[in-house]
Coordinates of C-alpha atoms in Angstrom, one line a residue:
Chain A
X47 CA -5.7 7.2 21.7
X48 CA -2.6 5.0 22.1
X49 CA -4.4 2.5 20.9
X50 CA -5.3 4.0 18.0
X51 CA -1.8 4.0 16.6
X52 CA -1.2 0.7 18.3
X53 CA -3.6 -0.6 16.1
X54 CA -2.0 0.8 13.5
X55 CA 0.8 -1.0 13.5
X56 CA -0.9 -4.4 14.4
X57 CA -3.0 -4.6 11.4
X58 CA 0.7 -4.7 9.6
X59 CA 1.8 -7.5 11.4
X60 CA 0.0 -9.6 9.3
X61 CA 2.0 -8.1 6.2
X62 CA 5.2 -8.5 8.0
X63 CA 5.0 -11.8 9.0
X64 CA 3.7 -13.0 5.5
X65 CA 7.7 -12.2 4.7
X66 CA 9.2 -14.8 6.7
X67 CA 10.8 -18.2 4.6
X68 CA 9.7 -20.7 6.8
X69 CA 8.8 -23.9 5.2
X70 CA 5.4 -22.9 5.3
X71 CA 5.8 -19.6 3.9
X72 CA 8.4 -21.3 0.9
X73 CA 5.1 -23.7 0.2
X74 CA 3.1 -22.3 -3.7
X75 CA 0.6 -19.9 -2.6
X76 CA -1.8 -22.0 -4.7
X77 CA -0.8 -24.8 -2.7
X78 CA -1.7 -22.8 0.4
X79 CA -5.0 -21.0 -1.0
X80 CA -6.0 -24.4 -1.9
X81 CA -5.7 -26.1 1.4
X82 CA -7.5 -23.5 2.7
X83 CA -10.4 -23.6 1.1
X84 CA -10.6 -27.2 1.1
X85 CA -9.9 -26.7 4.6
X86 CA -12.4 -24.3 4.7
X87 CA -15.2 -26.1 2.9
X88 CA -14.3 -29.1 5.1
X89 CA -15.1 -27.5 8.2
X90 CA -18.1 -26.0 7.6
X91 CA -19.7 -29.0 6.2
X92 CA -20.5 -30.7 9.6
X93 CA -23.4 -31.2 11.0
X94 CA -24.6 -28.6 13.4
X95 CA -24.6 -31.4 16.2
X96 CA -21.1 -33.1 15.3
X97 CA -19.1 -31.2 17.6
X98 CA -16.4 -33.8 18.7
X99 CA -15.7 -34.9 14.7
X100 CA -14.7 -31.3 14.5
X101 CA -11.6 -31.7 17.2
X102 CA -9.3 -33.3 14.8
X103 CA -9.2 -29.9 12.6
X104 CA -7.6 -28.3 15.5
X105 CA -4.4 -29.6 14.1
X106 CA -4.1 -28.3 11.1
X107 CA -4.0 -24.7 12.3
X108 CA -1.5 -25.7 15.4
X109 CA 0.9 -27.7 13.0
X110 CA 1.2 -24.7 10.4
X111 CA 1.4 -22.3 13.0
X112 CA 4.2 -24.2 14.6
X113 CA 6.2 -25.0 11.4
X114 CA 5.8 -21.0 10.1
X115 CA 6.4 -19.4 13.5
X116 CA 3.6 -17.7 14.0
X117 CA 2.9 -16.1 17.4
X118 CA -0.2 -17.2 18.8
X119 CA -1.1 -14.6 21.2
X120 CA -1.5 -11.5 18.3
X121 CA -3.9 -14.2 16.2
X122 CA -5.8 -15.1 19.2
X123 CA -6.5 -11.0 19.5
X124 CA -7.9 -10.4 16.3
X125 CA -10.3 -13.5 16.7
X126 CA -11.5 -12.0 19.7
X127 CA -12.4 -9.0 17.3
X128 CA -14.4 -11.2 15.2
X129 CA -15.8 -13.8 18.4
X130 CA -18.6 -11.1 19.3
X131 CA -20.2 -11.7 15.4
X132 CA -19.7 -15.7 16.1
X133 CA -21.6 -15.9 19.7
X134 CA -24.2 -13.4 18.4
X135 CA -24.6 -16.0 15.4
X136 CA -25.3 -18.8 17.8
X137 CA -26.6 -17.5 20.9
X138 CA -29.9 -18.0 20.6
X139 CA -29.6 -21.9 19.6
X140 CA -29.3 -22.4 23.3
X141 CA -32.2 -20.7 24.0
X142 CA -34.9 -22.4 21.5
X143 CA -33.6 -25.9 20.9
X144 CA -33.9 -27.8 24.0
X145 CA -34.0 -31.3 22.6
X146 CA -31.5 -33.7 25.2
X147 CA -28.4 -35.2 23.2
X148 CA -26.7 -37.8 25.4
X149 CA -22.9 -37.0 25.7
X150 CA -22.6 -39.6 28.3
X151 CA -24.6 -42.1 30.0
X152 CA -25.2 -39.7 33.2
X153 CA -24.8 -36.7 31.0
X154 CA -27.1 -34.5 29.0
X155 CA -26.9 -31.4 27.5
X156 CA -29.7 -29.6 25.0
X157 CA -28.7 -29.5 21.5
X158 CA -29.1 -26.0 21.3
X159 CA -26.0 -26.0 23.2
X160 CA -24.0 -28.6 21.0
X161 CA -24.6 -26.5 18.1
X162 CA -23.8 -23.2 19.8
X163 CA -20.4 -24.7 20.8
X164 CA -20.3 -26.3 16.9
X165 CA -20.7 -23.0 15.6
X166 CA -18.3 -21.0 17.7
X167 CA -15.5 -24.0 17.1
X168 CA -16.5 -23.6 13.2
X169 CA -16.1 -20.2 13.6
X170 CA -12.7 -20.4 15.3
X171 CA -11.0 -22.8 12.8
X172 CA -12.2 -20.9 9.9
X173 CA -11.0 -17.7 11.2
X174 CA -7.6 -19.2 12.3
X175 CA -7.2 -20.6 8.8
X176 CA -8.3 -17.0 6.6
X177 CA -5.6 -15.4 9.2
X178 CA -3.0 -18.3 9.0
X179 CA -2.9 -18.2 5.0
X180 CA -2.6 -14.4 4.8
X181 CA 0.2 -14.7 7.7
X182 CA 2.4 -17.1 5.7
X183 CA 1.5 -16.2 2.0
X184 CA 0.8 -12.6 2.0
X185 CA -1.6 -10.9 0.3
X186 CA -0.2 -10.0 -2.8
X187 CA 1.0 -13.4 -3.8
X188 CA -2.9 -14.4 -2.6
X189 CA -3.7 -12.1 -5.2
X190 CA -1.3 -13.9 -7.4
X191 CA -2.9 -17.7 -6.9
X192 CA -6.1 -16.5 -7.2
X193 CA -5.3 -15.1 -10.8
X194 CA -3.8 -18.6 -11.4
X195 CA -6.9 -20.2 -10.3
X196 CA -8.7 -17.6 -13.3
X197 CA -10.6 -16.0 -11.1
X198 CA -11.6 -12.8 -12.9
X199 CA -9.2 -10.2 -12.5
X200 CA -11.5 -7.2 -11.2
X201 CA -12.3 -9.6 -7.7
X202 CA -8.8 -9.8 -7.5
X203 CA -8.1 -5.4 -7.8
X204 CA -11.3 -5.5 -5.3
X205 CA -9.7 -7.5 -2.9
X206 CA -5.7 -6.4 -3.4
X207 CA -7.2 -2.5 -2.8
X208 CA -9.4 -3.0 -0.4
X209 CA -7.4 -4.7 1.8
X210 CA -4.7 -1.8 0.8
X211 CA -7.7 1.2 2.0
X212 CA -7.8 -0.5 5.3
X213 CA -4.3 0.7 6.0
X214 CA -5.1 4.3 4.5
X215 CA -8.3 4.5 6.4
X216 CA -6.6 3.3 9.7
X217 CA -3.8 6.0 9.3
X218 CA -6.2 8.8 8.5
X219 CA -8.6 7.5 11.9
X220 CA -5.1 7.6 14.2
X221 CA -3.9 11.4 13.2
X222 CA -7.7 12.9 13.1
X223 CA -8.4 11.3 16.1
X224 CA -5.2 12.3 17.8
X225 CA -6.0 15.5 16.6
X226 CA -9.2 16.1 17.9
X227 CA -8.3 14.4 21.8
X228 CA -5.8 17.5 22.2
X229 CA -8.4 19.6 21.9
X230 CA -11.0 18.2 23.7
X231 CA -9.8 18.7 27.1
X232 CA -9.3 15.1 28.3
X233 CA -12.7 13.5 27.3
X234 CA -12.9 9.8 26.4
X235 CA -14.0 9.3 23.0
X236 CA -15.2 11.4 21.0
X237 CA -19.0 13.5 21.6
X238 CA -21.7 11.9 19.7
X239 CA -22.6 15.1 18.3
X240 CA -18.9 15.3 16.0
X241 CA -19.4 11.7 15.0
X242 CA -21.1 13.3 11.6
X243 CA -18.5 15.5 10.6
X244 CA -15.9 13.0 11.5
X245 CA -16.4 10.6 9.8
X246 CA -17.7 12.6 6.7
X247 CA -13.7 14.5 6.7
X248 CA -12.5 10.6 6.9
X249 CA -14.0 9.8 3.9
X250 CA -13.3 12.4 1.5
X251 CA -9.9 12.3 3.1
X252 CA -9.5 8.8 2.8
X253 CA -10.9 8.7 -0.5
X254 CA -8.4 11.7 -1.6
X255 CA -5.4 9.8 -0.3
X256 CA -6.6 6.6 -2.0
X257 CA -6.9 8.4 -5.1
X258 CA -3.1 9.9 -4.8
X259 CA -1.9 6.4 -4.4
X260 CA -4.0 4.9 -7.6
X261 CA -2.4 7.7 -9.1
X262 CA 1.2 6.9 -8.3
X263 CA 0.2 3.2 -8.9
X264 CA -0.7 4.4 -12.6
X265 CA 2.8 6.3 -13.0
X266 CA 4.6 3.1 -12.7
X267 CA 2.7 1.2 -15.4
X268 CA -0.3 0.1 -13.2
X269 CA -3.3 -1.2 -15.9
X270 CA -5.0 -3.1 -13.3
X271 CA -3.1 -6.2 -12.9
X272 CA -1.0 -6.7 -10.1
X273 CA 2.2 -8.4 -10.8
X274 CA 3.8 -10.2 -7.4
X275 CA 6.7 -11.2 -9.7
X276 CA 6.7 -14.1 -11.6
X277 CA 6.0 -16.9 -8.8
X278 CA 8.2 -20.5 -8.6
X279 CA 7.2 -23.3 -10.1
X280 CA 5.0 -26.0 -7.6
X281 CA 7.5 -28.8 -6.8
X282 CA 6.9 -32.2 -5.9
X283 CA 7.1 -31.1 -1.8
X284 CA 4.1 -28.0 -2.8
X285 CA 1.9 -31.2 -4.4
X286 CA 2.4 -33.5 -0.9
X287 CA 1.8 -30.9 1.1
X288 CA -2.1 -30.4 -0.3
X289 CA -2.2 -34.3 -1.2
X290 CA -1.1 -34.8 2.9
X291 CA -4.0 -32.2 3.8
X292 CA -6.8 -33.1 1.5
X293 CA -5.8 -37.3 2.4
X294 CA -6.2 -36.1 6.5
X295 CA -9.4 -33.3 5.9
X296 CA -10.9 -36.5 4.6
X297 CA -10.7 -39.3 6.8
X298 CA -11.4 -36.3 9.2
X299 CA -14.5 -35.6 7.3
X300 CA -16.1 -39.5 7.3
X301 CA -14.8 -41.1 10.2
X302 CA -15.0 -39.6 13.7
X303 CA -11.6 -39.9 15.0
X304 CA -12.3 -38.6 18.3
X305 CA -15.6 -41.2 18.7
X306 CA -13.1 -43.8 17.0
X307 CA -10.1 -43.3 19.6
X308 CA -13.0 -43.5 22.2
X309 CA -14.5 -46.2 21.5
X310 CA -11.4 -48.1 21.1
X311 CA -10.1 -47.2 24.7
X312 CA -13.6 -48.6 26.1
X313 CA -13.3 -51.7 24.0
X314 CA -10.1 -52.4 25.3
X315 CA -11.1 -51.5 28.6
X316 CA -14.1 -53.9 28.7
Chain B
X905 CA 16.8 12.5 -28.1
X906 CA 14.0 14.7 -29.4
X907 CA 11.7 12.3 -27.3
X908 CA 13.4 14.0 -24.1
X909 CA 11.9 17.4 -25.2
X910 CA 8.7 18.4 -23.0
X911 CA 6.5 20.8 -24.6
X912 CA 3.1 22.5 -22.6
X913 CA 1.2 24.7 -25.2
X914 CA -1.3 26.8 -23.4
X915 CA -2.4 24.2 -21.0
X916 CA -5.7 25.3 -19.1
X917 CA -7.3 23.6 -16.7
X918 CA -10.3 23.8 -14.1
X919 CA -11.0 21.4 -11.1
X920 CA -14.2 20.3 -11.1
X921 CA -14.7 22.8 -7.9
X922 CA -14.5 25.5 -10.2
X923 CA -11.2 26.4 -9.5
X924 CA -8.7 27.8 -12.1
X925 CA -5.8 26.1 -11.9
X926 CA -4.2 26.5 -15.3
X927 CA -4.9 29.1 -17.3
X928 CA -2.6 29.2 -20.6
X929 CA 0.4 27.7 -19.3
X930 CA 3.1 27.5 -22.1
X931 CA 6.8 26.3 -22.3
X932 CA 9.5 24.0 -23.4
X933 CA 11.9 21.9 -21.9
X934 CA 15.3 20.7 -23.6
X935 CA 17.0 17.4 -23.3
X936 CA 18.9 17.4 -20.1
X937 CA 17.6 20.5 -18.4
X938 CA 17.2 21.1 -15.2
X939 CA 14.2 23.1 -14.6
X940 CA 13.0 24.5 -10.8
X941 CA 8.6 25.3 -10.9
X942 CA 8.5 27.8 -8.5
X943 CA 5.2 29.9 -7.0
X944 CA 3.2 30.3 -4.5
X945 CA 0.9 28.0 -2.9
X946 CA -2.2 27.0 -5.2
X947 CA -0.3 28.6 -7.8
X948 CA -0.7 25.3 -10.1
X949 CA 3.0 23.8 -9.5
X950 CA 1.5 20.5 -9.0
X951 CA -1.6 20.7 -11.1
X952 CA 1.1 21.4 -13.9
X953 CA 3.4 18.8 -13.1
X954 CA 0.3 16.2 -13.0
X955 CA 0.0 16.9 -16.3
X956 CA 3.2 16.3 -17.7
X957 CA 2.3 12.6 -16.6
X958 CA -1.2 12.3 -17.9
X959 CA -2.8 12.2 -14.2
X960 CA -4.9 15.1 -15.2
X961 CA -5.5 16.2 -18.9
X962 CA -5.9 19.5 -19.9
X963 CA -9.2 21.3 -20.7
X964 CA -7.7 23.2 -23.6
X965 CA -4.0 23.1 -25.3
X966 CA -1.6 19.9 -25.0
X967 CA 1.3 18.7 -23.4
X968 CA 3.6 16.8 -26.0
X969 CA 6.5 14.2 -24.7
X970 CA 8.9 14.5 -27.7
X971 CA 6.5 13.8 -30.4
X972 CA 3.9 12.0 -28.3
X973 CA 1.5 14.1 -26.9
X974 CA 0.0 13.6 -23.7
X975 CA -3.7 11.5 -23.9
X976 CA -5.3 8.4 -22.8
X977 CA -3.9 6.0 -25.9
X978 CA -0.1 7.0 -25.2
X979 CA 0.2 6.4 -20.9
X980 CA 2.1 3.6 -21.5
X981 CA 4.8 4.8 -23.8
X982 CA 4.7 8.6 -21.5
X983 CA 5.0 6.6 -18.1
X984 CA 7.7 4.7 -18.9
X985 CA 10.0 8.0 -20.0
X986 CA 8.7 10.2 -17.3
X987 CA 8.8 9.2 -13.6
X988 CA 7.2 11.2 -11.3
X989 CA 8.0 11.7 -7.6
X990 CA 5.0 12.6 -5.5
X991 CA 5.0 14.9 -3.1
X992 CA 4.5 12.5 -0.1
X993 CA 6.6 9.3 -0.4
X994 CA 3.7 7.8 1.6
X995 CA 1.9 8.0 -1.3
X996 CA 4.2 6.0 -3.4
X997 CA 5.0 3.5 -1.2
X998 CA 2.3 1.1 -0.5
X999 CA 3.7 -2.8 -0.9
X1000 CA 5.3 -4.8 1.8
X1001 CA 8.8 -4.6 1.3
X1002 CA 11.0 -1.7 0.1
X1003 CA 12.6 -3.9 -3.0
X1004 CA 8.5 -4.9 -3.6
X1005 CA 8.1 -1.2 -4.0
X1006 CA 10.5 -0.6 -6.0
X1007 CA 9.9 -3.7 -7.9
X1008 CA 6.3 -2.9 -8.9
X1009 CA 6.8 -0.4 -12.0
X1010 CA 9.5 -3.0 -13.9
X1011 CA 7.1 -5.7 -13.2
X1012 CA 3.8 -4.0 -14.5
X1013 CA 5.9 -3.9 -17.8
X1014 CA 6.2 -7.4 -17.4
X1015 CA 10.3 -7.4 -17.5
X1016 CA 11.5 -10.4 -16.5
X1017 CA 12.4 -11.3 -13.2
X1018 CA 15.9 -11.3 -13.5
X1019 CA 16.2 -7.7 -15.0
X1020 CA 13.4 -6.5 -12.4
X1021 CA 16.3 -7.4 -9.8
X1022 CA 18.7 -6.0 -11.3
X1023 CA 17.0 -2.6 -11.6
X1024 CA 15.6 -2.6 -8.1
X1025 CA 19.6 -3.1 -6.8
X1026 CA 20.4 -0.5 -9.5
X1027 CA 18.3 1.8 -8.5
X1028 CA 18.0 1.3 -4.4
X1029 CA 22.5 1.4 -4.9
X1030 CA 21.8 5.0 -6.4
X1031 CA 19.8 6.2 -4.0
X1032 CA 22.5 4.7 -1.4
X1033 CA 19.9 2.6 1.3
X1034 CA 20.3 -1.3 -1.0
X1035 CA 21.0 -2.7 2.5
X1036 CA 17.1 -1.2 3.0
X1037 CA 16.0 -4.1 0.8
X1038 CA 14.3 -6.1 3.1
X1039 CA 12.1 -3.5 5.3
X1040 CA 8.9 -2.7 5.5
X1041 CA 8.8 1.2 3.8
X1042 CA 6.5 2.7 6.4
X1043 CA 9.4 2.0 8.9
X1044 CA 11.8 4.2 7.4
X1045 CA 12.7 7.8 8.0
X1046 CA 11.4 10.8 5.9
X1047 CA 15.1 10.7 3.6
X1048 CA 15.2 7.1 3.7
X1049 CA 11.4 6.8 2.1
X1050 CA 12.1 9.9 -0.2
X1051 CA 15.2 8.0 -1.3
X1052 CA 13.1 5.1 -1.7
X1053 CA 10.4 6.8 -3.5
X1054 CA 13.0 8.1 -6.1
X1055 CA 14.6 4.4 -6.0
X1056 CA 10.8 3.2 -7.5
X1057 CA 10.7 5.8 -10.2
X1058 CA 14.8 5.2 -11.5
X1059 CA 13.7 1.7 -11.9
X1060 CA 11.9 2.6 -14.5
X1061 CA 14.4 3.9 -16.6
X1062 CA 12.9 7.2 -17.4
X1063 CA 14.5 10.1 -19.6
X1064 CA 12.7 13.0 -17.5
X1065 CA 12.6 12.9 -14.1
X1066 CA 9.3 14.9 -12.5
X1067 CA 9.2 15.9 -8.9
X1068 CA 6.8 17.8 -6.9
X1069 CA 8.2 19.0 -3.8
X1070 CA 11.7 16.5 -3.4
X1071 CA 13.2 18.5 -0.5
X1072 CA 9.7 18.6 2.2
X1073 CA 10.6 17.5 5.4
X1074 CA 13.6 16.6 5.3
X1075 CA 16.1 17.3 7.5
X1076 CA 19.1 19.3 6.7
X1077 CA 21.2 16.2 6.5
X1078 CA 18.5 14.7 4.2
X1079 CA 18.1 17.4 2.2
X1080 CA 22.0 17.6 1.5
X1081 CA 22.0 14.1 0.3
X1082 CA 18.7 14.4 -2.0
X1083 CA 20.4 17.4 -3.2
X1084 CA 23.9 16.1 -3.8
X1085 CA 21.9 12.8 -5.4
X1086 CA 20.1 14.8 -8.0
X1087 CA 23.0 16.3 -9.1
X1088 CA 24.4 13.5 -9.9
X1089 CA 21.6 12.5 -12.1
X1090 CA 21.8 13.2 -15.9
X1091 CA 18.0 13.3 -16.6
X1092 CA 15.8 15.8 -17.5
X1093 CA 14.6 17.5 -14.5
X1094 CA 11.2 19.1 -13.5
X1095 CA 11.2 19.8 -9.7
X1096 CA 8.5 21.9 -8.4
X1097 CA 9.6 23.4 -4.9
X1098 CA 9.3 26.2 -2.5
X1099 CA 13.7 25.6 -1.6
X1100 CA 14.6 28.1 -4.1
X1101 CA 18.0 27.5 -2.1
X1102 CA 17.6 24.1 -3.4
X1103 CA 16.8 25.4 -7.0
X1104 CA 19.7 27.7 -6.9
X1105 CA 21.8 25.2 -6.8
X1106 CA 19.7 21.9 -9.1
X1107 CA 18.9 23.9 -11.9
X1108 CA 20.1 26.1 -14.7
X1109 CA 16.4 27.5 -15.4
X1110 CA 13.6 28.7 -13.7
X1111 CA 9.8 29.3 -14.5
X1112 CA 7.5 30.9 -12.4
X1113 CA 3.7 30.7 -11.9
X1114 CA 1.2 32.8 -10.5
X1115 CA -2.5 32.1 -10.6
X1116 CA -1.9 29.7 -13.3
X1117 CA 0.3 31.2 -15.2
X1118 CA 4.0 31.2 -16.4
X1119 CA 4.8 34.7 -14.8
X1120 CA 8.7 34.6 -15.8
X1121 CA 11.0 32.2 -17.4
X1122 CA 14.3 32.0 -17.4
X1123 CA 17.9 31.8 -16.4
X1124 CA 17.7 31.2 -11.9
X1125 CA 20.3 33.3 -10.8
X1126 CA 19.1 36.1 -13.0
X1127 CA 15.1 35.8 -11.7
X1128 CA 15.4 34.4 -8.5
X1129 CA 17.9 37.4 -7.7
X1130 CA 15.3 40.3 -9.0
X1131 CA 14.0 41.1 -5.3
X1132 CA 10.6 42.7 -7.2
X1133 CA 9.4 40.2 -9.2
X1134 CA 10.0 37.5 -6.5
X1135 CA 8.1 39.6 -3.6
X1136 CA 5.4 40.4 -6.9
X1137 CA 5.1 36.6 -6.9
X1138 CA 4.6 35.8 -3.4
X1139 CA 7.9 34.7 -3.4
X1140 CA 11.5 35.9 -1.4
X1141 CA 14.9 35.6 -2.8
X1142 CA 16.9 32.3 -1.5
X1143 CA 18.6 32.7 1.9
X1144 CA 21.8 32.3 -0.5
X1145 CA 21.4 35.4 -2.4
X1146 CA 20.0 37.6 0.9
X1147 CA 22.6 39.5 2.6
X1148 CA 23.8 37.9 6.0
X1149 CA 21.2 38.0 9.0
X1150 CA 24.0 38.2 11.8
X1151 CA 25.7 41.1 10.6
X1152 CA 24.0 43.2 7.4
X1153 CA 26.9 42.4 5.0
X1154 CA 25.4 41.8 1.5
X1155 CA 26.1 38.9 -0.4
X1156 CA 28.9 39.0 -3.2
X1157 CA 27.3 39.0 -6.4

């Protein structure tokens, strides 16, 4: 049950760290939400077999991560949550693609597997990068570039309160929960059979709490917009940072800097 | 100040359970009173007060803010004079950061950023825990987040001050300090509570309900001392009027 509460306060962690003034979390948040999803797009765009020009993207999440200090070890845990949805994506590409790719002269390997390991790399950067951005912007100020980039206001309330119930939902799951392992004499888990009513009581209780916070929201002026405070002006340094990204996501994109590098070290070496 | 005058005209109301909650509920508060709701549980004390702030709206009868009365069209104008404090600061904190917290009612008004800070300091200064500022609110003691709680309603300047339950788990300490804070404060005050000690001391006036309705209203010294209609009410008097538990003596009256 420790863990329950544990959790608790890890899925704030995010929220806390997004407070930091690092460089990195001093950047526009439309600079960062705009990296990202060029980052984003970028990634996903290679071909299921290009494993090796994918390498090069590795940097961007280590450099940020670096410049906004960052831990690395509570990141890598909640990508472990998300890894099982990644392998089950691409576990079967092993299994029913068998054409040989040569990787090296003496060395083959089925293509099923390239792409396995091109989806589970994909699925790391992208994951990194979502996590990264919320880490050093926060999501409120998310919120806040994504109404700058005119995305309709409703997404943004759907997105600002969900992520807000997840915090609610987690708090209601740790004192029920704690609540029912004292009185059910030192089982693991909880018995199938109370799963029903469970998580039926979560939900109206959830739903009730949620409501009580709307409500307070709506005492203080709350019409459905959420105002982060009015947000800095982008300066010459926010502009370089995405122009310095976009200009490296693209050479990254059309040349293969890893095959590149490689090739040049065997040219010399003949 | 006639805008600081509260007026409930025989407010009813019905959850959609079927419950009665309110059932003709009729009074009217003065600029600068300090009113205590007391009653049992479920007698409506919080129903009631979520009227006052156009949570909930009445099936029958009106609540009026000054001249305004209470309904969808006038929230903004009703908000902005009458802060409420909710029960469970939890509740009413929900951003990252304690000054973010308190920031979010001036900035849904759109004030700008400059005043915003000045009325967060303001208000987190009056409440005493400014040096709080900074830290995340679901890291703060029970007084500390009350205090902050109250910090996010001042900022919004209101005339009339609403709070449901102020003094719940708080420690003695805590509850001193809330207590010794809202005396300071020159607003019209609704607090619905079951510290009649607390009332005894906060405010001049006292209105009780029972089953939805205003059972007695009035002077608090005068009906939280009447030992028959507080024990009719599901009520006892305050530890302050009872006579001493050690030794019998009663209480000088």
């Amino acid at each position: 049950m420790s863990n329950m509460i544990a959790s608790l306060y890890n899925i704030r962690l995010l929220d806390e760290l997004a407070e930091k003034t690092t460089i990195i979390h001093n950047l526009h948040p439309l600079v960062k939400v705009l990296t990202t999803c060029l980052y984003l797009i970028i990634t996903v765009s290679f071909n299921k077999y290009e494993l090796s020009g994918l390498l090069p993207l590795f940097f961007y999440p280590v450099i940020v991560m670096a410049l906004a200090d960052i831990p690395v070890v509570p990141l890598l845990k909640r990508m472990i949550v998300v890894s099982p949805f990644i392998i089950g994506i691409g576990l079967f590409n092993p299994l029913f693609d068998h054409d040989p790719v040569v990787i090296l002269p003496w060395m083959q390997i089925s293509g099923g597997w390239i792409s396995f390991f091109s989806i589970l790399t994909k699925g790391v950067l992208t994951i990194l990068a979502a996590l990264l951005l919320i880490a050093t912007t926060g999501m409120t100020r998310i919120a806040a570039a994504l109404g700058m980039m005119r995305i309709p206001k409703v997404f943004i309330l759907q997105l600002i309160l969900t992520y807000r119930y997840i915090s609610v939902l987690i708090e209601e799951v740790g004192r029920t929960v704690r609540a029912y392992s004292l009185r059910s004499r030192g089982e693991k888990g909880i018995r199938f059979s109370d799963w029903g009513s469970l998580t039926g009581q979560l939900l109206i209780r959830t739903l009730e709490r949620a409501q009580r916070v709307y409500y307070s929201m709506c005492c203080r002026g709350f019409t459905g917009e959420y105002n982060a405070g009015s947000e800095k002006r982008i300066r010459t340094g926010d502009i370089l940072y995405f122009a310095g990204w976009s200009l490296y996501f693209v050479v990254v994109r059309y040349f293969n800097i890893p095959a590149t590098i490689g090739s040049l070290i065997t040219g010399v070496g003949r | 100040m006639s805008h600081h005058i509260i007026q409930a005209d025989n407010l009813k109301y019905t959850y959609p359970d079927g419950r009665q909650a309110l059932n003709g509920v009729t009074f009217k508060i003065l600029h600068g009173e300090s009113v205590g709701i007391v009653g049992a549980n479920g007698a409506g004390k919080s129903t009631l007060l979520m009227h006052l702030v156009g949570v909930l709206f009445p099936d029958e009868g009106e609540v009026r803010i000054g001249e305004v009365p209470v309904i969808k069209k006038t929230l903004p104008v009703i908000r902005q004079s009458v802060g409420m404090v909710f029960q469970d600061p939890d509740d009413q904190l929900f951003m990252t950061t304690v000054y973010d917290d308190v920031a979010f009612g001036p900035r849904n008004y759109k004030l700008p950023e400059e005043e915003v800070d000045k009325r967060v300091k303001s208000s987190l200064e009056t409440v005493g825990i400014l040096h709080l500022m900074d830290r995340p609110p679901y890291k703060l003691s029970g007084g500390e987040k009350r205090a902050a709680a109250i910090a996010t309603v001042l900022a919004m300047n209101p005339d009339i001050l609403v709070m449901d339950e102020p003094s719940s788990a708080l420690d003695p300490k805590s509850r001193r300090r809330l207590i010794t804070l809202l005396q300071r404060f020159a607003h019209t005050k609704i607090i619905a509570t079951h510290d009649l000690d607390m009332v005894l001391e906060l405010c001049e006036r006292t209105i009780i309900l029972k089953d939805g309705k205003v059972i007695t209203d009035g002077p608090t010294v005068e009906i939280l001392a009447n030992e028959e209609l507080m024990e009719k009410c599901g009520l006892e008097m305050p530890l302050g009027l009872q006579n001493c538990p050690v030794c019998g003596a009663k209480k000088a009256t």
